[in-house]
C-alpha atoms as an extended CHARMM CRD file, in Angstrom:
* protein
*
       229  EXT
         1         1  UNK       CA            168.6530000000       40.6530000000       90.6380000000  PROA      1               0.0000000000
         2         2  UNK       CA            167.2180000000       38.8830000000       87.5990000000  PROA      2               0.0000000000
         3         3  UNK       CA            163.5390000000       39.6070000000       87.0610000000  PROA      3               0.0000000000
         4         4  UNK       CA            161.0000000000       37.2810000000       85.5080000000  PROA      4               0.0000000000
         5         5  UNK       CA            157.6640000000       38.2870000000       84.0120000000  PROA      5               0.0000000000
         6         6  UNK       CA            154.2590000000       36.6170000000       84.1240000000  PROA      6               0.0000000000
         7         7  UNK       CA            151.7230000000       37.7790000000       81.5430000000  PROA      7               0.0000000000
         8         8  UNK       CA            148.3350000000       36.7190000000       82.8840000000  PROA      8               0.0000000000
         9         9  UNK       CA            145.3400000000       36.8550000000       80.5460000000  PROA      9               0.0000000000
        10        10  UNK       CA            141.7360000000       36.1470000000       81.5190000000  PROA      10              0.0000000000
        11        11  UNK       CA            139.0430000000       35.8230000000       78.8810000000  PROA      11              0.0000000000
        12        12  UNK       CA            135.9770000000       34.5590000000       80.7400000000  PROA      12              0.0000000000
        13        13  UNK       CA            132.9340000000       36.8180000000       80.6220000000  PROA      13              0.0000000000
        14        14  UNK       CA            131.9660000000       35.5020000000       84.0530000000  PROA      14              0.0000000000
        15        15  UNK       CA            132.8220000000       37.3340000000       87.2430000000  PROA      15              0.0000000000
        16        16  UNK       CA            132.8600000000       35.7870000000       90.7080000000  PROA      16              0.0000000000
        17        17  UNK       CA            131.6760000000       32.3870000000       89.4970000000  PROA      17              0.0000000000
        18        18  UNK       CA            134.3190000000       31.9430000000       86.7650000000  PROA      18              0.0000000000
        19        19  UNK       CA            136.2500000000       28.7060000000       87.2110000000  PROA      19              0.0000000000
        20        20  UNK       CA            138.9930000000       29.7300000000       84.7910000000  PROA      20              0.0000000000
        21        21  UNK       CA            139.5360000000       33.0220000000       86.6410000000  PROA      21              0.0000000000
        22        22  UNK       CA            139.7230000000       31.2360000000       89.9750000000  PROA      22              0.0000000000
        23        23  UNK       CA            142.3070000000       28.8120000000       88.6130000000  PROA      23              0.0000000000
        24        24  UNK       CA            144.4720000000       31.4490000000       86.9290000000  PROA      24              0.0000000000
        25        25  UNK       CA            144.3310000000       33.5390000000       90.1150000000  PROA      25              0.0000000000
        26        26  UNK       CA            145.5060000000       30.4790000000       92.0630000000  PROA      26              0.0000000000
        27        27  UNK       CA            148.4850000000       30.0060000000       89.7520000000  PROA      27              0.0000000000
        28        28  UNK       CA            149.3300000000       33.7200000000       89.7660000000  PROA      28              0.0000000000
        29        29  UNK       CA            149.2620000000       33.8990000000       93.5710000000  PROA      29              0.0000000000
        30        30  UNK       CA            151.5670000000       30.8920000000       93.8830000000  PROA      30              0.0000000000
        31        31  UNK       CA            153.8540000000       32.3270000000       91.1910000000  PROA      31              0.0000000000
        32        32  UNK       CA            154.1010000000       35.6820000000       92.9790000000  PROA      32              0.0000000000
        33        33  UNK       CA            154.8110000000       33.9640000000       96.2830000000  PROA      33              0.0000000000
        34        34  UNK       CA            157.6210000000       31.9910000000       94.6640000000  PROA      34              0.0000000000
        35        35  UNK       CA            159.2670000000       34.9090000000       92.8530000000  PROA      35              0.0000000000
        36        36  UNK       CA            158.6720000000       37.7340000000       95.3210000000  PROA      36              0.0000000000
        37        37  UNK       CA            160.1360000000       41.0870000000       94.2920000000  PROA      37              0.0000000000
        38        38  UNK       CA            161.9600000000       39.4420000000       91.3800000000  PROA      38              0.0000000000
        39        39  UNK       CA            158.6550000000       38.6720000000       89.6940000000  PROA      39              0.0000000000
        40        40  UNK       CA            156.6000000000       41.0330000000       87.5720000000  PROA      40              0.0000000000
        41        41  UNK       CA            152.9380000000       40.1010000000       87.1910000000  PROA      41              0.0000000000
        42        42  UNK       CA            151.0520000000       41.7730000000       84.3380000000  PROA      42              0.0000000000
        43        43  UNK       CA            147.3130000000       41.0430000000       84.2350000000  PROA      43              0.0000000000
        44        44  UNK       CA            145.0840000000       41.7530000000       81.2640000000  PROA      44              0.0000000000
        45        45  UNK       CA            141.3200000000       41.1610000000       81.3100000000  PROA      45              0.0000000000
        46        46  UNK       CA            140.2230000000       40.4720000000       77.7540000000  PROA      46              0.0000000000
        47        47  UNK       CA            136.5360000000       40.5830000000       78.7130000000  PROA      47              0.0000000000
        48        48  UNK       CA            136.4920000000       43.8030000000       80.7480000000  PROA      48              0.0000000000
        49        49  UNK       CA            138.9890000000       45.5350000000       78.4410000000  PROA      49              0.0000000000
        50        50  UNK       CA            138.5400000000       43.8170000000       75.0740000000  PROA      50              0.0000000000
        51        51  UNK       CA            141.0990000000       43.9750000000       72.3050000000  PROA      51              0.0000000000
        52        52  UNK       CA            139.5390000000       45.5270000000       69.1810000000  PROA      52              0.0000000000
        53        53  UNK       CA            139.0960000000       43.0710000000       66.3210000000  PROA      53              0.0000000000
        54        54  UNK       CA            141.5130000000       43.5570000000       63.4480000000  PROA      54              0.0000000000
        55        55  UNK       CA            140.4160000000       45.6420000000       60.4710000000  PROA      55              0.0000000000
        56        56  UNK       CA            141.3960000000       45.8350000000       56.8050000000  PROA      56              0.0000000000
        57        57  UNK       CA            144.3460000000       48.1320000000       57.4990000000  PROA      57              0.0000000000
        58        58  UNK       CA            145.8410000000       45.4920000000       59.8070000000  PROA      58              0.0000000000
        59        59  UNK       CA            145.8380000000       43.0410000000       56.9090000000  PROA      59              0.0000000000
        60        60  UNK       CA            147.3570000000       45.4930000000       54.4430000000  PROA      60              0.0000000000
        61        61  UNK       CA            150.1760000000       46.3650000000       56.8540000000  PROA      61              0.0000000000
        62        62  UNK       CA            150.6160000000       42.7120000000       57.7410000000  PROA      62              0.0000000000
        63        63  UNK       CA            150.9900000000       41.6960000000       54.1090000000  PROA      63              0.0000000000
        64        64  UNK       CA            153.6230000000       44.3800000000       53.5360000000  PROA      64              0.0000000000
        65        65  UNK       CA            155.5250000000       43.3700000000       56.6700000000  PROA      65              0.0000000000
        66        66  UNK       CA            155.1860000000       39.6620000000       55.9680000000  PROA      66              0.0000000000
        67        67  UNK       CA            156.8120000000       40.0510000000       52.5730000000  PROA      67              0.0000000000
        68        68  UNK       CA            159.9780000000       41.1930000000       54.3760000000  PROA      68              0.0000000000
        69        69  UNK       CA            160.2140000000       38.2230000000       56.7330000000  PROA      69              0.0000000000
        70        70  UNK       CA            161.0480000000       38.5990000000       60.4180000000  PROA      70              0.0000000000
        71        71  UNK       CA            160.9890000000       42.2380000000       61.5430000000  PROA      71              0.0000000000
        72        72  UNK       CA            161.4380000000       44.0810000000       64.8400000000  PROA      72              0.0000000000
        73        73  UNK       CA            158.5250000000       46.3340000000       65.8820000000  PROA      73              0.0000000000
        74        74  UNK       CA            160.4210000000       49.5000000000       64.9210000000  PROA      74              0.0000000000
        75        75  UNK       CA            160.8120000000       48.2210000000       61.3770000000  PROA      75              0.0000000000
        76        76  UNK       CA            157.0790000000       47.5490000000       61.1410000000  PROA      76              0.0000000000
        77        77  UNK       CA            156.3640000000       51.0790000000       62.3270000000  PROA      77              0.0000000000
        78        78  UNK       CA            158.4560000000       52.3960000000       59.4510000000  PROA      78              0.0000000000
        79        79  UNK       CA            156.1850000000       50.5660000000       56.9780000000  PROA      79              0.0000000000
        80        80  UNK       CA            152.9520000000       52.1800000000       58.1940000000  PROA      80              0.0000000000
        81        81  UNK       CA            150.9730000000       54.0160000000       55.5370000000  PROA      81              0.0000000000
        82        82  UNK       CA            147.9560000000       56.1630000000       56.3710000000  PROA      82              0.0000000000
        83        83  UNK       CA            145.8240000000       56.7350000000       59.4380000000  PROA      83              0.0000000000
        84        84  UNK       CA            144.1570000000       53.3160000000       59.3000000000  PROA      84              0.0000000000
        85        85  UNK       CA            147.4210000000       51.4000000000       59.4420000000  PROA      85              0.0000000000
        86        86  UNK       CA            148.7480000000       53.7630000000       62.0930000000  PROA      86              0.0000000000
        87        87  UNK       CA            145.7230000000       52.9980000000       64.2690000000  PROA      87              0.0000000000
        88        88  UNK       CA            146.0090000000       49.2430000000       63.7550000000  PROA      88              0.0000000000
        89        89  UNK       CA            149.7120000000       49.1690000000       64.5900000000  PROA      89              0.0000000000
        90        90  UNK       CA            149.1500000000       51.3850000000       67.6460000000  PROA      90              0.0000000000
        91        91  UNK       CA            146.6260000000       48.8220000000       68.8990000000  PROA      91              0.0000000000
        92        92  UNK       CA            148.8510000000       45.8660000000       68.0410000000  PROA      92              0.0000000000
        93        93  UNK       CA            152.3780000000       46.8580000000       69.0370000000  PROA      93              0.0000000000
        94        94  UNK       CA            151.8510000000       47.0890000000       72.8380000000  PROA      94              0.0000000000
        95        95  UNK       CA            150.3100000000       43.6150000000       72.8910000000  PROA      95              0.0000000000
        96        96  UNK       CA            153.1520000000       42.1640000000       70.8150000000  PROA      96              0.0000000000
        97        97  UNK       CA            155.8160000000       43.7530000000       72.9980000000  PROA      97              0.0000000000
        98        98  UNK       CA            154.0230000000       42.5990000000       76.1470000000  PROA      98              0.0000000000
        99        99  UNK       CA            154.0160000000       39.0190000000       74.8640000000  PROA      99              0.0000000000
       100       100  UNK       CA            157.6400000000       39.1670000000       73.7230000000  PROA      100             0.0000000000
       101       101  UNK       CA            158.6900000000       40.3590000000       77.1890000000  PROA      101             0.0000000000
       102       102  UNK       CA            156.9090000000       37.5590000000       79.0660000000  PROA      102             0.0000000000
       103       103  UNK       CA            158.7960000000       34.6000000000       80.4980000000  PROA      103             0.0000000000
       104       104  UNK       CA            155.5230000000       32.8460000000       81.3280000000  PROA      104             0.0000000000
       105       105  UNK       CA            152.1590000000       33.3190000000       79.6400000000  PROA      105             0.0000000000
       106       106  UNK       CA            149.1820000000       32.2900000000       81.7830000000  PROA      106             0.0000000000
       107       107  UNK       CA            146.0170000000       32.0040000000       79.7420000000  PROA      107             0.0000000000
       108       108  UNK       CA            142.5130000000       31.5590000000       81.1150000000  PROA      108             0.0000000000
       109       109  UNK       CA            140.6420000000       29.9830000000       78.2120000000  PROA      109             0.0000000000
       110       110  UNK       CA            137.0860000000       28.8190000000       78.9180000000  PROA      110             0.0000000000
       111       111  UNK       CA            135.1660000000       27.0560000000       76.1600000000  PROA      111             0.0000000000
       112       112  UNK       CA            132.4670000000       29.0010000000       74.3380000000  PROA      112             0.0000000000
       113       113  UNK       CA            130.4740000000       27.1420000000       71.6860000000  PROA      113             0.0000000000
       114       114  UNK       CA            133.1440000000       24.4260000000       71.4130000000  PROA      114             0.0000000000
       115       115  UNK       CA            136.0490000000       26.8820000000       71.0130000000  PROA      115             0.0000000000
       116       116  UNK       CA            137.6790000000       29.9250000000       72.6580000000  PROA      116             0.0000000000
       117       117  UNK       CA            135.9700000000       33.2030000000       73.4970000000  PROA      117             0.0000000000
       118       118  UNK       CA            135.7240000000       36.0840000000       71.0460000000  PROA      118             0.0000000000
       119       119  UNK       CA            137.8840000000       38.1690000000       73.3940000000  PROA      119             0.0000000000
       120       120  UNK       CA            140.7070000000       35.6450000000       73.3610000000  PROA      120             0.0000000000
       121       121  UNK       CA            140.4580000000       35.1890000000       69.6010000000  PROA      121             0.0000000000
       122       122  UNK       CA            140.7630000000       38.9710000000       69.1100000000  PROA      122             0.0000000000
       123       123  UNK       CA            143.9600000000       38.9920000000       71.1990000000  PROA      123             0.0000000000
       124       124  UNK       CA            145.3650000000       36.0390000000       69.2450000000  PROA      124             0.0000000000
       125       125  UNK       CA            144.6340000000       37.7790000000       65.9440000000  PROA      125             0.0000000000
       126       126  UNK       CA            146.3880000000       40.9460000000       67.1400000000  PROA      126             0.0000000000
       127       127  UNK       CA            149.5970000000       39.3950000000       68.4440000000  PROA      127             0.0000000000
       128       128  UNK       CA            150.0000000000       36.9980000000       65.5340000000  PROA      128             0.0000000000
       129       129  UNK       CA            151.3170000000       39.7950000000       63.3500000000  PROA      129             0.0000000000
       130       130  UNK       CA            153.6300000000       38.6100000000       60.5330000000  PROA      130             0.0000000000
       131       131  UNK       CA            157.3050000000       38.5170000000       61.4280000000  PROA      131             0.0000000000
       132       132  UNK       CA            157.3440000000       40.1840000000       64.8360000000  PROA      132             0.0000000000
       133       133  UNK       CA            157.5550000000       36.9690000000       66.8750000000  PROA      133             0.0000000000
       134       134  UNK       CA            160.7030000000       35.7400000000       65.1130000000  PROA      134             0.0000000000
       135       135  UNK       CA            164.3090000000       36.8650000000       65.3620000000  PROA      135             0.0000000000
       136       136  UNK       CA            165.2510000000       39.0400000000       62.3490000000  PROA      136             0.0000000000
       137       137  UNK       CA            168.8020000000       37.6810000000       62.3340000000  PROA      137             0.0000000000
       138       138  UNK       CA            168.1950000000       33.9520000000       62.7240000000  PROA      138             0.0000000000
       139       139  UNK       CA            164.4980000000       33.5340000000       61.9540000000  PROA      139             0.0000000000
       140       140  UNK       CA            164.1000000000       31.5520000000       65.1740000000  PROA      140             0.0000000000
       141       141  UNK       CA            160.8710000000       31.8200000000       67.1600000000  PROA      141             0.0000000000
       142       142  UNK       CA            161.1780000000       34.3750000000       69.9520000000  PROA      142             0.0000000000
       143       143  UNK       CA            158.6140000000       32.4140000000       71.9880000000  PROA      143             0.0000000000
       144       144  UNK       CA            160.4860000000       29.1210000000       71.8440000000  PROA      144             0.0000000000
       145       145  UNK       CA            161.5540000000       29.3670000000       75.4910000000  PROA      145             0.0000000000
       146       146  UNK       CA            158.3970000000       31.0810000000       76.7210000000  PROA      146             0.0000000000
       147       147  UNK       CA            156.4620000000       28.9040000000       79.1320000000  PROA      147             0.0000000000
       148       148  UNK       CA            152.7640000000       28.8710000000       78.2290000000  PROA      148             0.0000000000
       149       149  UNK       CA            150.2480000000       27.6620000000       80.8070000000  PROA      149             0.0000000000
       150       150  UNK       CA            146.7640000000       27.2890000000       79.3490000000  PROA      150             0.0000000000
       151       151  UNK       CA            143.8650000000       26.8830000000       81.7790000000  PROA      151             0.0000000000
       152       152  UNK       CA            141.1230000000       25.3480000000       79.6450000000  PROA      152             0.0000000000
       153       153  UNK       CA            137.7290000000       25.0250000000       81.3240000000  PROA      153             0.0000000000
       154       154  UNK       CA            134.5160000000       23.6450000000       79.8600000000  PROA      154             0.0000000000
       155       155  UNK       CA            131.0500000000       23.0810000000       81.2220000000  PROA      155             0.0000000000
       156       156  UNK       CA            130.6910000000       19.5620000000       79.8400000000  PROA      156             0.0000000000
       157       157  UNK       CA            132.9650000000       16.6220000000       79.1410000000  PROA      157             0.0000000000
       158       158  UNK       CA            135.1040000000       16.6130000000       75.9940000000  PROA      158             0.0000000000
       159       159  UNK       CA            137.9900000000       14.3750000000       76.9740000000  PROA      159             0.0000000000
       160       160  UNK       CA            139.2160000000       11.2630000000       75.1390000000  PROA      160             0.0000000000
       161       161  UNK       CA            136.5090000000        8.6550000000       74.8360000000  PROA      161             0.0000000000
       162       162  UNK       CA            133.6060000000       10.9750000000       75.6340000000  PROA      162             0.0000000000
       163       163  UNK       CA            130.6840000000       11.3640000000       73.1860000000  PROA      163             0.0000000000
       164       164  UNK       CA            131.6520000000       14.9890000000       72.5390000000  PROA      164             0.0000000000
       165       165  UNK       CA            135.3800000000       14.4850000000       72.1080000000  PROA      165             0.0000000000
       166       166  UNK       CA            135.0360000000       15.4440000000       68.4250000000  PROA      166             0.0000000000
       167       167  UNK       CA            133.4730000000       18.7910000000       69.4100000000  PROA      167             0.0000000000
       168       168  UNK       CA            136.5910000000       20.0570000000       71.1780000000  PROA      168             0.0000000000
       169       169  UNK       CA            137.8770000000       22.9330000000       69.0620000000  PROA      169             0.0000000000
       170       170  UNK       CA            139.3150000000       24.6340000000       72.1440000000  PROA      170             0.0000000000
       171       171  UNK       CA            142.3800000000       22.6770000000       73.2670000000  PROA      171             0.0000000000
       172       172  UNK       CA            143.4670000000       21.4240000000       69.8030000000  PROA      172             0.0000000000
       173       173  UNK       CA            143.2060000000       24.9870000000       68.4810000000  PROA      173             0.0000000000
       174       174  UNK       CA            145.3310000000       26.4550000000       71.2670000000  PROA      174             0.0000000000
       175       175  UNK       CA            147.9310000000       23.6870000000       70.9490000000  PROA      175             0.0000000000
       176       176  UNK       CA            148.1190000000       24.2530000000       67.1960000000  PROA      176             0.0000000000
       177       177  UNK       CA            148.3190000000       28.0330000000       67.5780000000  PROA      177             0.0000000000
       178       178  UNK       CA            151.1310000000       28.1510000000       70.1080000000  PROA      178             0.0000000000
       179       179  UNK       CA            152.9720000000       25.3580000000       68.3550000000  PROA      179             0.0000000000
       180       180  UNK       CA            152.7740000000       27.3610000000       65.1430000000  PROA      180             0.0000000000
       181       181  UNK       CA            154.2120000000       30.3830000000       66.9730000000  PROA      181             0.0000000000
       182       182  UNK       CA            157.2190000000       28.2450000000       67.8420000000  PROA      182             0.0000000000
       183       183  UNK       CA            156.5670000000       27.5570000000       71.5200000000  PROA      183             0.0000000000
       184       184  UNK       CA            158.5500000000       24.4130000000       72.3400000000  PROA      184             0.0000000000
       185       185  UNK       CA            156.3550000000       21.3940000000       73.0750000000  PROA      185             0.0000000000
       186       186  UNK       CA            157.9220000000       20.9460000000       76.5020000000  PROA      186             0.0000000000
       187       187  UNK       CA            157.0160000000       24.5410000000       77.4040000000  PROA      187             0.0000000000
       188       188  UNK       CA            153.3290000000       24.2880000000       76.4950000000  PROA      188             0.0000000000
       189       189  UNK       CA            151.2200000000       23.1050000000       79.4380000000  PROA      189             0.0000000000
       190       190  UNK       CA            147.4640000000       22.6530000000       79.0360000000  PROA      190             0.0000000000
       191       191  UNK       CA            145.5260000000       22.2020000000       82.2730000000  PROA      191             0.0000000000
       192       192  UNK       CA            141.8950000000       21.1620000000       81.7880000000  PROA      192             0.0000000000
       193       193  UNK       CA            138.9740000000       21.3930000000       84.2170000000  PROA      193             0.0000000000
       194       194  UNK       CA            135.8640000000       19.7030000000       82.8230000000  PROA      194             0.0000000000
       195       195  UNK       CA            132.2110000000       19.4960000000       83.8120000000  PROA      195             0.0000000000
       196       196  UNK       CA            132.2640000000       22.9140000000       85.4370000000  PROA      196             0.0000000000
       197       197  UNK       CA            128.4860000000       23.2380000000       84.8980000000  PROA      197             0.0000000000
       198       198  UNK       CA            127.7210000000       20.0730000000       86.8530000000  PROA      198             0.0000000000
       199       199  UNK       CA            126.8660000000       22.0760000000       89.9630000000  PROA      199             0.0000000000
       200       200  UNK       CA            124.0370000000       23.9970000000       88.2820000000  PROA      200             0.0000000000
       201       201  UNK       CA            122.9760000000       21.8520000000       85.3080000000  PROA      201             0.0000000000
       202       202  UNK       CA            120.5170000000       19.1060000000       86.3460000000  PROA      202             0.0000000000
       203       203  UNK       CA            121.5090000000       17.0380000000       83.3120000000  PROA      203             0.0000000000
       204       204  UNK       CA            125.0560000000       16.8180000000       84.6960000000  PROA      204             0.0000000000
       205       205  UNK       CA            124.1310000000       16.2840000000       88.3470000000  PROA      205             0.0000000000
       206       206  UNK       CA            125.2690000000       12.6600000000       88.3050000000  PROA      206             0.0000000000
       207       207  UNK       CA            128.7250000000       13.7530000000       87.1750000000  PROA      207             0.0000000000
       208       208  UNK       CA            129.4300000000       16.0570000000       90.1210000000  PROA      208             0.0000000000
       209       209  UNK       CA            132.0080000000       13.7210000000       91.6810000000  PROA      209             0.0000000000
       210       210  UNK       CA            133.8910000000       13.6490000000       88.3680000000  PROA      210             0.0000000000
       211       211  UNK       CA            133.6530000000       17.4380000000       88.1330000000  PROA      211             0.0000000000
       212       212  UNK       CA            135.0840000000       17.8450000000       91.6400000000  PROA      212             0.0000000000
       213       213  UNK       CA            137.9370000000       15.4720000000       90.8110000000  PROA      213             0.0000000000
       214       214  UNK       CA            138.7020000000       17.2940000000       87.5580000000  PROA      214             0.0000000000
       215       215  UNK       CA            138.8070000000       20.6540000000       89.3540000000  PROA      215             0.0000000000
       216       216  UNK       CA            141.0120000000       19.3050000000       92.1370000000  PROA      216             0.0000000000
       217       217  UNK       CA            143.3960000000       17.7330000000       89.6400000000  PROA      217             0.0000000000
       218       218  UNK       CA            143.6060000000       20.9970000000       87.6810000000  PROA      218             0.0000000000
       219       219  UNK       CA            144.3870000000       22.9610000000       90.8290000000  PROA      219             0.0000000000
       220       220  UNK       CA            147.0730000000       20.5010000000       91.9210000000  PROA      220             0.0000000000
       221       221  UNK       CA            148.7210000000       20.6080000000       88.5170000000  PROA      221             0.0000000000
       222       222  UNK       CA            148.7410000000       24.4020000000       88.4950000000  PROA      222             0.0000000000
       223       223  UNK       CA            150.3050000000       24.4220000000       91.9520000000  PROA      223             0.0000000000
       224       224  UNK       CA            153.0520000000       22.1290000000       90.6800000000  PROA      224             0.0000000000
       225       225  UNK       CA            153.6560000000       24.2760000000       87.6010000000  PROA      225             0.0000000000
       226       226  UNK       CA            153.8520000000       27.4490000000       89.7030000000  PROA      226             0.0000000000
       227       227  UNK       CA            156.2920000000       25.7940000000       92.0710000000  PROA      227             0.0000000000
       228       228  UNK       CA            158.4700000000       24.7030000000       89.1540000000  PROA      228             0.0000000000
       229       229  UNK       CA            158.9240000000       28.2120000000       87.8450000000  PROA      229             0.0000000000
């Protein structure tokens, strides 16, 4: 039996009222139902169990590794010098290997101050270690065929044509990041739910029908993506 792996990351600091968590849970449940025992679901909560921010030793090891091009994790381990670099690589390697092993990456990415959360940014900084996400023999991106499903939620409206469209540093950043890692354009799916604060923000009360439609559309798209693989 061929197994397939879903790496599911949540980064919202909210609990029961988190829209992004509800949507990623919906996708994950549909994915598990589709794959059954052939599916492996790995969940990581970047808010409850935050990834430590990178330190100077991460950069020094990264520069040394980057000068050698694409490297497997074992080769990076051989370059470690001193306790600081050993600690940084020990924090980094499991996250890199977890990402490399995933067939699908499901990412709950709510907007905080026009961009992603600090917890998600810390994870991104860790896994984007020089060389380890490319094939040492060919130089090709190891994530090219990885399916990435980004669930981007935001309290207000930032879509095309809205007054705050220029303030969206969330979706463009994530598209640029995963594109830079080599994820094929056809494998990068960004599902957006906007106006999630309309229910509790009086200033957005008149937009509640739009908020409900955006949430319903996001859920339907996630259902379709889960059904497709």
